[in-house]
XYZ file of C-alpha atoms in Angstrom:
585
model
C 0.000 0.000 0.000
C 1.617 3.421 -1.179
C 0.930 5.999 2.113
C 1.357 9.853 1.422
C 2.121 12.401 3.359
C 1.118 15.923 3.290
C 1.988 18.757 5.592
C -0.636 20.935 7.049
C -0.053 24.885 5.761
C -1.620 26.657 8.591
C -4.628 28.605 6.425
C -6.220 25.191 6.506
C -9.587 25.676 7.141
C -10.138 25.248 11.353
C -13.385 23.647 10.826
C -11.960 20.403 8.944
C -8.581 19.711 10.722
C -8.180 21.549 14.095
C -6.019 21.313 16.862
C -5.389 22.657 20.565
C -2.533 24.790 20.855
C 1.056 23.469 20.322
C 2.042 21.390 23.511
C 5.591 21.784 25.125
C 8.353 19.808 23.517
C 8.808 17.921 26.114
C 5.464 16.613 26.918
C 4.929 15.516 22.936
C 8.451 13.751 22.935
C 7.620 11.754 26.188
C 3.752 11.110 25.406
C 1.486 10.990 28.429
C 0.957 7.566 30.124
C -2.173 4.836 29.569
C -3.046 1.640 30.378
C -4.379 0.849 26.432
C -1.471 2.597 24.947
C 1.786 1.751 26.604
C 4.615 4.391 25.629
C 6.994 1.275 25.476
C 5.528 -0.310 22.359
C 7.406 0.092 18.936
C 7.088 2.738 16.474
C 3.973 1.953 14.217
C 4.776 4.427 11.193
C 7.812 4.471 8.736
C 11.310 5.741 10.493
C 11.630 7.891 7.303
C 8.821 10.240 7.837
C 9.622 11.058 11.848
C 12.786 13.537 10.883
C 11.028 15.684 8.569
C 7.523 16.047 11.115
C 8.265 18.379 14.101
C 7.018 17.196 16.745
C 4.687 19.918 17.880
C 3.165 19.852 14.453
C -0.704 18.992 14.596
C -0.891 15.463 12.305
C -3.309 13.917 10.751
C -3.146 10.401 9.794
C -5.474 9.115 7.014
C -6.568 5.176 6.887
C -8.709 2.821 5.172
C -11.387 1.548 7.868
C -11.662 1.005 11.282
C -13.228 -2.474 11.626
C -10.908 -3.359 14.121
C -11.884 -0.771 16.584
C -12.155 -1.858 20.078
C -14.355 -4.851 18.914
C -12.781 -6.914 21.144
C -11.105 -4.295 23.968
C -8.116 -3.808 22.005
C -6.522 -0.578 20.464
C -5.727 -1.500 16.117
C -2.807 -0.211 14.100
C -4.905 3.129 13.317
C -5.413 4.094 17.191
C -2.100 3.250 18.343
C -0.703 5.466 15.328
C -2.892 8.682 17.093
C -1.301 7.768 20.293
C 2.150 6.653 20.127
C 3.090 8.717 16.584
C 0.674 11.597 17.071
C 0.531 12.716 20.650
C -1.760 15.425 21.404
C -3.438 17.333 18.424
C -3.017 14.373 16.000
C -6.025 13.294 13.868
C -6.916 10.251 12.210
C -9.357 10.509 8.808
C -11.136 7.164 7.914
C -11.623 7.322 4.074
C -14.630 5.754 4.460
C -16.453 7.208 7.105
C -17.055 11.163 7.725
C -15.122 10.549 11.347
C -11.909 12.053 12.973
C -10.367 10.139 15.970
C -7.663 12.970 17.972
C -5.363 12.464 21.036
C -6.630 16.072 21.958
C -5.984 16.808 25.357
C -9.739 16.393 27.199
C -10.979 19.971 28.942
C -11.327 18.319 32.187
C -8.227 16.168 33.705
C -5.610 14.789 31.862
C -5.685 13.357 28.071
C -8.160 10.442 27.003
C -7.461 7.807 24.586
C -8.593 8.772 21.203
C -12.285 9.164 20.799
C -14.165 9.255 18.070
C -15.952 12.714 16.532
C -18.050 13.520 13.694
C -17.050 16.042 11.292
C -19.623 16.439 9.114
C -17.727 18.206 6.821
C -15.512 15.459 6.038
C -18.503 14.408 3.614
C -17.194 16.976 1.205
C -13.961 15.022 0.204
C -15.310 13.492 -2.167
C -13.828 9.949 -3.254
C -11.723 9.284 -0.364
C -12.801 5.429 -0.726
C -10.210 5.478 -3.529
C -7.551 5.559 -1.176
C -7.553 2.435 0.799
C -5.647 3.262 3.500
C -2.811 5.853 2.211
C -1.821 7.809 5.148
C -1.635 11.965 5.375
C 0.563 13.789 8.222
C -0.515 17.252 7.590
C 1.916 20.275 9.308
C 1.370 24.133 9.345
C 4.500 23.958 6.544
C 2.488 23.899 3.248
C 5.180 21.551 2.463
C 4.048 17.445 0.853
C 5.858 14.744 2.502
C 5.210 11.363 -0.113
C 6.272 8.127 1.529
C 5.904 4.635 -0.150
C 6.980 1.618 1.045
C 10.456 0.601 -0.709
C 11.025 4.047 -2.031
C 12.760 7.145 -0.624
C 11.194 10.056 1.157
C 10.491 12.707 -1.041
C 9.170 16.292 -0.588
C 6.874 18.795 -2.308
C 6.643 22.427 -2.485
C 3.776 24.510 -3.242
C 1.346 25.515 -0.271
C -1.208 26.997 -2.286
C -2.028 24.086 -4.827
C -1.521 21.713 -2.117
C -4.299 23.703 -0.143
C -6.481 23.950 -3.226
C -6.453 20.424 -3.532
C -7.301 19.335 -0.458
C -10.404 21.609 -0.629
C -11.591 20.321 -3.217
C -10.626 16.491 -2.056
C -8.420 13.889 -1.003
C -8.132 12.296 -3.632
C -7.356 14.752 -6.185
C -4.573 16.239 -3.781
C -2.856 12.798 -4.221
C -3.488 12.644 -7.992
C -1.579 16.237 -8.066
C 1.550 14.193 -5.894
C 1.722 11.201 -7.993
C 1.699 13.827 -10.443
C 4.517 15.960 -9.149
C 6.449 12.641 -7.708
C 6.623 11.059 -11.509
C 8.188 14.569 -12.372
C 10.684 14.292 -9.923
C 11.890 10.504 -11.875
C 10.962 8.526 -9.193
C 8.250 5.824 -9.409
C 4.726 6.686 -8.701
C 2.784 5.312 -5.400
C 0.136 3.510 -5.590
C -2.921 3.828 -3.551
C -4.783 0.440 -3.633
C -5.132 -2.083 -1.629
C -2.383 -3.518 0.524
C -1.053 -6.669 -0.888
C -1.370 -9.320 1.774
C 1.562 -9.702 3.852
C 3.012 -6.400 3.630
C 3.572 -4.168 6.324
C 0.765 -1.928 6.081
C -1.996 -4.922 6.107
C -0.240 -6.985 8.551
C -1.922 -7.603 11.624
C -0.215 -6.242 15.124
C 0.895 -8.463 17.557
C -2.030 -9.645 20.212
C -0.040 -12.606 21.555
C 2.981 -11.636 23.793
C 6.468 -12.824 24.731
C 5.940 -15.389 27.391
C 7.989 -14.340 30.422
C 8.358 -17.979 31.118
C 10.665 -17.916 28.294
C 12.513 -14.848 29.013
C 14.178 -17.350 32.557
C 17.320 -20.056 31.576
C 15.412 -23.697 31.416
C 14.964 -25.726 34.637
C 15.900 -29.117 34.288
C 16.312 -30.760 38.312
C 18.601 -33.843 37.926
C 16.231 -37.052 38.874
C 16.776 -40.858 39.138
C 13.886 -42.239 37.165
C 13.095 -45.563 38.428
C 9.793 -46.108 37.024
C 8.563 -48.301 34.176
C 10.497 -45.385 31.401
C 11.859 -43.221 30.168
C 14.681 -44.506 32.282
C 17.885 -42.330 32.799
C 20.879 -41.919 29.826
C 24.127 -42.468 30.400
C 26.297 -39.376 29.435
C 27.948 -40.640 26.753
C 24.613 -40.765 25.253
C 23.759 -37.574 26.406
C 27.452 -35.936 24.734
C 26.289 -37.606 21.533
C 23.509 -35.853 21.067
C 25.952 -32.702 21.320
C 27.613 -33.700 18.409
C 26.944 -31.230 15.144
C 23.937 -31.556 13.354
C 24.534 -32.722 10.131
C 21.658 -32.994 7.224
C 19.705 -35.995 7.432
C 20.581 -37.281 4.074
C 24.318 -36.313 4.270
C 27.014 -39.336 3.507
C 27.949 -38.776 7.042
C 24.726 -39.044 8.830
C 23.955 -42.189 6.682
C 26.963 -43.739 7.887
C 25.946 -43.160 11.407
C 22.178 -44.603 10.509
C 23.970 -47.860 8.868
C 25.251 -48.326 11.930
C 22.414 -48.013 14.100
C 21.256 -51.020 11.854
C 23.647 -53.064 12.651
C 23.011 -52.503 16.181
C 19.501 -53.359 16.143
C 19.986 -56.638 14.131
C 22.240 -57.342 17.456
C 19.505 -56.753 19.507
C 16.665 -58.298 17.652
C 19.198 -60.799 17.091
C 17.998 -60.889 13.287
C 19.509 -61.099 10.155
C 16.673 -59.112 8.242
C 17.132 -56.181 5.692
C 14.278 -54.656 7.326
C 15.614 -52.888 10.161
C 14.808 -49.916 10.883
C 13.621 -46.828 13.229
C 10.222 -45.259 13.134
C 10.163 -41.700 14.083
C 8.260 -41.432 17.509
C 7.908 -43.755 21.016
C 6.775 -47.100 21.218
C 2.858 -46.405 19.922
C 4.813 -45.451 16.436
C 5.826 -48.617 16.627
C 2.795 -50.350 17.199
C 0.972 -47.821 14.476
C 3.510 -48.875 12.324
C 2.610 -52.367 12.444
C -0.785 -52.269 12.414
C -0.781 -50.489 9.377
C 1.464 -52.158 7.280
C 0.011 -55.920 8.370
C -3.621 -55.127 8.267
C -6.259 -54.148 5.737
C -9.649 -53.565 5.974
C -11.210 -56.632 7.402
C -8.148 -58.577 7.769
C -8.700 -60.884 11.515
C -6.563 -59.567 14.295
C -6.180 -62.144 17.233
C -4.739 -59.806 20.110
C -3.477 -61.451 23.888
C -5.086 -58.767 25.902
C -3.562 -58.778 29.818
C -2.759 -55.673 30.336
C -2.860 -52.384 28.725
C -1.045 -52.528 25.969
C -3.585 -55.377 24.619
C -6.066 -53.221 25.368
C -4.040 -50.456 23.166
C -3.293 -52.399 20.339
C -6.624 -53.511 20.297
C -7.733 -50.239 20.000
C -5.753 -49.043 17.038
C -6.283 -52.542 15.089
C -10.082 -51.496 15.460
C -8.843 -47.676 13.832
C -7.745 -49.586 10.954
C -10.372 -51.362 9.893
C -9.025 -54.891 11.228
C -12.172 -57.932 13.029
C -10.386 -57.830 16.319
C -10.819 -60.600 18.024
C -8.509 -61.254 21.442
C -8.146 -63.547 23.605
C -7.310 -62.332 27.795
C -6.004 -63.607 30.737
C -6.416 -61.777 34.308
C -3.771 -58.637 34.821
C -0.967 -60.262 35.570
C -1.365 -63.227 33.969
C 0.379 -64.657 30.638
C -0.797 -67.601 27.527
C 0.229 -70.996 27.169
C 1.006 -72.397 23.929
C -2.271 -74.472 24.217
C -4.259 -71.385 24.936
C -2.628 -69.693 21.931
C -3.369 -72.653 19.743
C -6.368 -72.895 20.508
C -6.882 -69.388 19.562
C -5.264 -69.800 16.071
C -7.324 -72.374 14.817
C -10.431 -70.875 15.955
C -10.205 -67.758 14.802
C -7.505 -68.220 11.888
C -6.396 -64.622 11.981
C -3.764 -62.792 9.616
C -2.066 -61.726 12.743
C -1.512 -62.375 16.082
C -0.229 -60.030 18.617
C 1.598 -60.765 21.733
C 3.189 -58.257 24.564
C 6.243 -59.990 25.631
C 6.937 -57.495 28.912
C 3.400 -56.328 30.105
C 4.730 -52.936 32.003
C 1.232 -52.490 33.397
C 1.121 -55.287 35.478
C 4.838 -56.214 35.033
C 4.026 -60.055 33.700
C 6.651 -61.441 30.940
C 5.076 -63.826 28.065
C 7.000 -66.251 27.100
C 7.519 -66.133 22.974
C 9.667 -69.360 22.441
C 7.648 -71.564 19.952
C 4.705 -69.329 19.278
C 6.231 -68.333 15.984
C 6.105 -72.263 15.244
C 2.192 -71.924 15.830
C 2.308 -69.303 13.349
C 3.608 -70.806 10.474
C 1.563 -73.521 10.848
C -2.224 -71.824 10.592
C -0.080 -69.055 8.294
C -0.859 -66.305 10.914
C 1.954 -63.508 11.132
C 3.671 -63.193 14.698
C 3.764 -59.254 16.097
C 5.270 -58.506 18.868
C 5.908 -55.513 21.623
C 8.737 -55.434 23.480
C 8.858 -52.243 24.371
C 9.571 -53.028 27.989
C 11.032 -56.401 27.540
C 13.878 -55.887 24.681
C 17.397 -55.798 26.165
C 16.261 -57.019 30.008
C 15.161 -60.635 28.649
C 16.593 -62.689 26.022
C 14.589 -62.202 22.236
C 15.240 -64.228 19.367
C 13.495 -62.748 16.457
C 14.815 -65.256 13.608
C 14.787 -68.222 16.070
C 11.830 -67.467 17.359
C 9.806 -66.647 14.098
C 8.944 -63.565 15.246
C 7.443 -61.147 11.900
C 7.585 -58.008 13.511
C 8.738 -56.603 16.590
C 9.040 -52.870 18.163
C 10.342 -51.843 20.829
C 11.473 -48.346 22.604
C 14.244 -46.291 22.411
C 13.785 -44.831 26.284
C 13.499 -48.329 28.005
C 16.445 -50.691 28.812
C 18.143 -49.400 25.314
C 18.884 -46.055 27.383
C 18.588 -43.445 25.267
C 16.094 -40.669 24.881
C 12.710 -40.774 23.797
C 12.358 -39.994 20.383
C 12.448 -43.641 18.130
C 10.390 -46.797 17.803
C 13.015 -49.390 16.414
C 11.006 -51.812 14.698
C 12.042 -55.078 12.105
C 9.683 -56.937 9.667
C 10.876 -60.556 8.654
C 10.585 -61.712 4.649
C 7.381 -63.104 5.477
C 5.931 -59.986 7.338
C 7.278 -57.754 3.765
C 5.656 -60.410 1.700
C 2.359 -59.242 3.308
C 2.927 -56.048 2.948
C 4.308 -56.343 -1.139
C 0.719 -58.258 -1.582
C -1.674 -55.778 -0.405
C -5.202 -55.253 -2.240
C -5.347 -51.976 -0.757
C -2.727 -48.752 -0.399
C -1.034 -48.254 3.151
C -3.423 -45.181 4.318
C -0.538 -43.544 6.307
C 2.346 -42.045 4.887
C 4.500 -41.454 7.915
C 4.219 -44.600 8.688
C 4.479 -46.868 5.443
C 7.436 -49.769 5.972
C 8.056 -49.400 2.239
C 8.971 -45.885 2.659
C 10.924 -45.814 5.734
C 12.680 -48.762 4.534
C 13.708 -46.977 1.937
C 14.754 -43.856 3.974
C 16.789 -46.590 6.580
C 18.780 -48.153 3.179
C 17.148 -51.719 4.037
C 15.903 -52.291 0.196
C 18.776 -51.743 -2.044
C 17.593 -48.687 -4.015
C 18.793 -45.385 -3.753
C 17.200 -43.642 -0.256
C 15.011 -40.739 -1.090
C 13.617 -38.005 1.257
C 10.810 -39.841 3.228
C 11.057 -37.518 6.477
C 13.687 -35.598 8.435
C 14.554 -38.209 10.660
C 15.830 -36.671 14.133
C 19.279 -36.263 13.965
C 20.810 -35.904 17.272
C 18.191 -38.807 18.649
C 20.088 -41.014 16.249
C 23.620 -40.195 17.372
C 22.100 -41.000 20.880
C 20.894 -44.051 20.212
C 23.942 -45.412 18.364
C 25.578 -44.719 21.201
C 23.689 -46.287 23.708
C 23.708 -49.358 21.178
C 27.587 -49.481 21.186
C 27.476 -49.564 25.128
C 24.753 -52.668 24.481
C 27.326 -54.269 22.625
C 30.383 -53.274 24.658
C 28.393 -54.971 27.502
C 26.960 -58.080 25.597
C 23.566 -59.053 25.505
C 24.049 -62.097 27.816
C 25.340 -59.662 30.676
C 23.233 -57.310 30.164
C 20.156 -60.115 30.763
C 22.088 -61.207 33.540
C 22.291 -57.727 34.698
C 18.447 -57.394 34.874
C 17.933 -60.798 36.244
C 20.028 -60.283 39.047
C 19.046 -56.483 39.932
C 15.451 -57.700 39.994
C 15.717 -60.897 42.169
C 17.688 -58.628 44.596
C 14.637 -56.018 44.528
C 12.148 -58.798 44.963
C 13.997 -60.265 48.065
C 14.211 -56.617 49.797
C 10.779 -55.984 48.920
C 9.880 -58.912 50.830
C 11.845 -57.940 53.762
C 9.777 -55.401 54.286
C 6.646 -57.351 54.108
C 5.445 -56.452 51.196
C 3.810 -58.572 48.054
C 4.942 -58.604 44.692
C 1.393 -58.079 42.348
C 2.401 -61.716 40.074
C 3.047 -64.786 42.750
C 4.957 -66.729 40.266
C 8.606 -65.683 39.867
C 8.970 -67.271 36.254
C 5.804 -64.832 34.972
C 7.977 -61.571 36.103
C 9.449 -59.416 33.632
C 12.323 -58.016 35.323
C 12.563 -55.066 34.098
C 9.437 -54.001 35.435
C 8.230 -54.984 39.116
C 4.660 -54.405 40.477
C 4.252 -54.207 44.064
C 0.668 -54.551 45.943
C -0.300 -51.535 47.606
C -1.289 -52.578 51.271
C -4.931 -52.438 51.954
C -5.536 -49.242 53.715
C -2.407 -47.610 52.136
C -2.403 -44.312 49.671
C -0.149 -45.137 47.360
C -0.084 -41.723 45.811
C 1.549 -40.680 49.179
C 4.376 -43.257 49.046
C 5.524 -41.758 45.090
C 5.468 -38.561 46.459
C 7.912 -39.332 48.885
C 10.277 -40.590 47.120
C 9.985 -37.375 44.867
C 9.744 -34.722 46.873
C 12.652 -35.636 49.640
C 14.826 -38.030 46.845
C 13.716 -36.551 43.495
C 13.290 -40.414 42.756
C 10.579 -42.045 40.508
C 8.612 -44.800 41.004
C 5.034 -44.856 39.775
C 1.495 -46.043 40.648
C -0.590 -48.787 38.115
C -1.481 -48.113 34.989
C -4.795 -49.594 33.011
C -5.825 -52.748 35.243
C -3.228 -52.320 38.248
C -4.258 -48.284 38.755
C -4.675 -47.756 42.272
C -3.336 -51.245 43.203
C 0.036 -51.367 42.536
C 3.524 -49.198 42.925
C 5.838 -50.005 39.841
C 9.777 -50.320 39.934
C 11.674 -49.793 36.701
C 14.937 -51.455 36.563
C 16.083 -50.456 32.887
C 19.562 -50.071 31.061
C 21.234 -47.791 32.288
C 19.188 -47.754 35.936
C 19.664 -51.036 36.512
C 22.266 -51.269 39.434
C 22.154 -52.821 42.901
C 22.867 -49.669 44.003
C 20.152 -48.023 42.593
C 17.929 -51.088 43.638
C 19.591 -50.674 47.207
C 18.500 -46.915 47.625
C 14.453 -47.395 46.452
C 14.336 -50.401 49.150
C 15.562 -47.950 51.802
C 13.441 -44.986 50.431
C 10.657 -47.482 50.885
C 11.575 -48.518 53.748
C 11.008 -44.954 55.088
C 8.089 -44.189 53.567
C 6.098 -47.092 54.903
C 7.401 -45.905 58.186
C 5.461 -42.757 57.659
């Protein structure tokens, strides 16, 4: 939008732009104080026009509409111009109403916000609407001030043609400028509408800096023992401080290969599809629901906890017959059961949860995958809690798909789902009738992305960077430990747990040691007992974590996480005496 201004020569007719007398310098340059019109905000016309306006000039400025007006309590761009630019004895003309808004100084006490005034003989510049929203300063100079955006500052001689025209109307006093600007060899402005975007039709700030943001970030150090995220080890956390590098750079690609390789160590798999989904653990159960099921495909789910419950749930979002088959919280399936299951129901998939951190039960996998193959039913499984604390054997096994979490015994931050899909679970997905309906999550595509399919990697999504370098890491220390120790590790820690628990006379939530997953314990709650009290304990005076149930153990149980990194007798030493002292509360 082109905005022109024109300086007032002081034989201006009184009864169209009038003013109180000139104020002091001193009380224009340090404008009076107001609770809608702070004195602190920033400067709301162009710098170029403030050194050639004096600033006990009488102003008026000249805009489009004022829609915005107070409609919902706040001041708009034309208001704030009257009282931040103009001080007292500034004006503001909307072109399209026969109205004057002034900063004039009220007769009474003190000066009052602008307030509108009817001039009816405004109505006699005629086609003012042609402006849309060029601005006029007018001075007692009789000299023309012409700003548009982009261009320099130019100014105009000539009081008495100047004061003709704007007798006879706004518009034709601008006509005359563009007139006498072209003659000058510069470009002429342009008076219509504000492209969108630009300065003059941008809307003014309404949301504010968040003081919040203005203190340094509070991060208390805290031992997490709860059922994850559990704690990183800081050579994880100085890998993420390594330099970001683009996520489809040589370098980076390297780094992802490598994660791979890691994984398959894990898994303990040999397939090309290896990979990392970008989110937690529900990515990676998204992710295979997904890929293995299409609309009306059978489902068989082993519900016993939460996360049966969950991937129940999202098999139903993609248009999957769920059918499940549960045990009691706590509880875990026999092959029998399982069998049983298969042949009645004769699903496409069946899904297990290996490490049930709701109620902390451990389902044994060993010769389900057998089961499988035999009613040709794919094998998914979670181990988000499970993977690294218990032995897995995804090729041995005949697991198709398992996920698991970055945050849980793997030790790194939140951020990835680390999934792998056997030959037979890609075969399923190669044969599909109908598309994969989410993009972020298609196994083709992130296969692609993650190098596992022998074509060139193209740009599926900017896979989070620094989260990888942190979780290659915290792979190398799985394989500088071993994964036998590292189950012995967990095995140990959590026997030790479950004998000091005991000690103190309390239960363990599953009876039978050989249905514990030991990387997550579940501890009854004594009858009579708040358990919320006993977690805030060990926060507020140890900044420790444990947690309360989740799903079917809420309210029932206390959970222990003994994960990665967090998985020390130390560690399992200090929540046995915390507890100790909070029972004796």
């Amino acid at each position: 939008m082109g905005r022109a201004t024109i300086l007032l020569d002081p034989a201006l007719p009184p009864t169209l732009f009038s003013a109180p007398s000139p104020p002091s310098l001193s009380s224009v340059l340090t404008p009076p104080p107001s609770p809608l019109y702070p004195t602190s905000s920033p400067s709301l016309l162009p710098s170029l026009l403030q050194p050639a306006i004096a600033p006990h000039e009488p102003r008026v400025l000249c805009c489009e509409r004022l829609s915005d007006m107070n409609q919902e309590g706040q001041d708009n761009w034309e208001t704030k111009a009257v009282r931040e630019e103009g001080g007292p004895g500034t004006w503001l003309l909307c072109t399209k109403a026969p109205t004057l808004f002034t900063s004039a100084p009220s007769h009474s006490s003190g000066p009052l916000p602008p307030y509108r005034t009817a001039v009816p003989s405004m109505r006699t510049c005629g086609g003012v609407t042609q402006l849309h929203g060029a601005s006029l300063l007018l001075s007692r100079e009789g000299r023309g001030h012409l700003y548009a955006p982009g261009s320099a500052f130019h100014t105009f001689t000539g009081s008495q043609a100047l004061r003709g025209m704007l007798r006879r109307g706004v518009t034709g006093l601008v006509r005359r400028l563009q007139k006498e600007h072209s003659a000058c060899g510069a470009v002429t402005i342009s008076t219509t509408r504000p492209a969108a975007g630009t300065a003059s039709s941008r809307p003014q700030l309404k949301v504010h800096q968040p003081e919040c943001l203005k203190q340094p970030i509070n991060v208390p150090s805290k031992l997490l023992m709860g059922p994850g995220p559990a704690n990183s080890p800081p050579r994880v956390h100085q890998a993420m401080l390594k330099p970001l590098l683009g996520h489809l750079h040589p370098e980076f690609i390297q780094i992802m290969d490598e994660v791979k390789e890691g994984l398959r160590y894990l898994f303990q798999t040999r397939s090309e599809v290896v990979c990392c989904v970008s989110g937690t653990g529900h990515a990676g159960m998204d992710t295979t629901m997904c890929n293995l099921l299409e609309p009306g495909d059978v489902i068989l789910i082993a519900e016993n906890g939460i996360w049966g419950e969950r991937a129940a749930d999202m098999a139903t979002r993609h248009g999957a017959a769920v059918r499940t088959i549960k045990k009691p919280a706590g509880d875990v399936f026999s092959l029998d059961e399982l069998e049983a299951a298969l042949e009645q129901h004769k699903p496409a998939v069946l899904f297990l949860v290996q490490g049930e951190s709701s109620t902390g039960a451990l389902q044994p996998i060993e010769g389900v995958g057998l089961l499988c193959q035999k009613y040709n039913t794919l094998l998914a499984v979670d181990a988000v809690a499970s993977l690294g604390g218990v032995p897995f054997f995804m090729d041995d096994w005949g697991v198709d798909v398992v996920y698991t979490g970055t945050q849980k015994v793997i030790s790194a931050p939140p951020s990835m789902a680390p999934i792998a899909f056997s030959h037979r679970a890609m075969s399923k997905v190669s044969a599909r009738q109908t598309p994969i309906h989410s993009f972020y999550s298609d196994i083709t595509w992130l296969a692609n992305y993650w190098g596992c399919d022998g074509v060139p990697r193209k740009y599926h999504h900017t896979g989070p960077v620094s989260s990888v370098y942190a979780l290659r890491e915290a792979l190398a220390l799985v394989c500088e430990e071993s994964l036998e120790s590292l189950w012995a590790r967990h095995a140990a820690c959590a026997q030790r747990l479950h004998e000091g628990l005991a000690a103190l006379g309390l239960q363990l939530y599953i009876s039978d040691p050989a249905k514990r997953v030991p990387t997550v314990t579940t501890i009854r709650v004594p009858e009579g007992m708040d358990w919320m009290k006993v977690t805030k304990y060990f926060m507020t005076k140890y900044q420790v974590e444990i947690s309360g149930g989740l799903g079917p153990s809420a309210g029932q149980v206390w959970r222990v996480g003994l994960m990665g990194y967090n998985c020390t007798v130390d560690n399992v030493d200090r929540v046995l005496t915390i507890m100790k002292e909070a029972l004796d509360q």
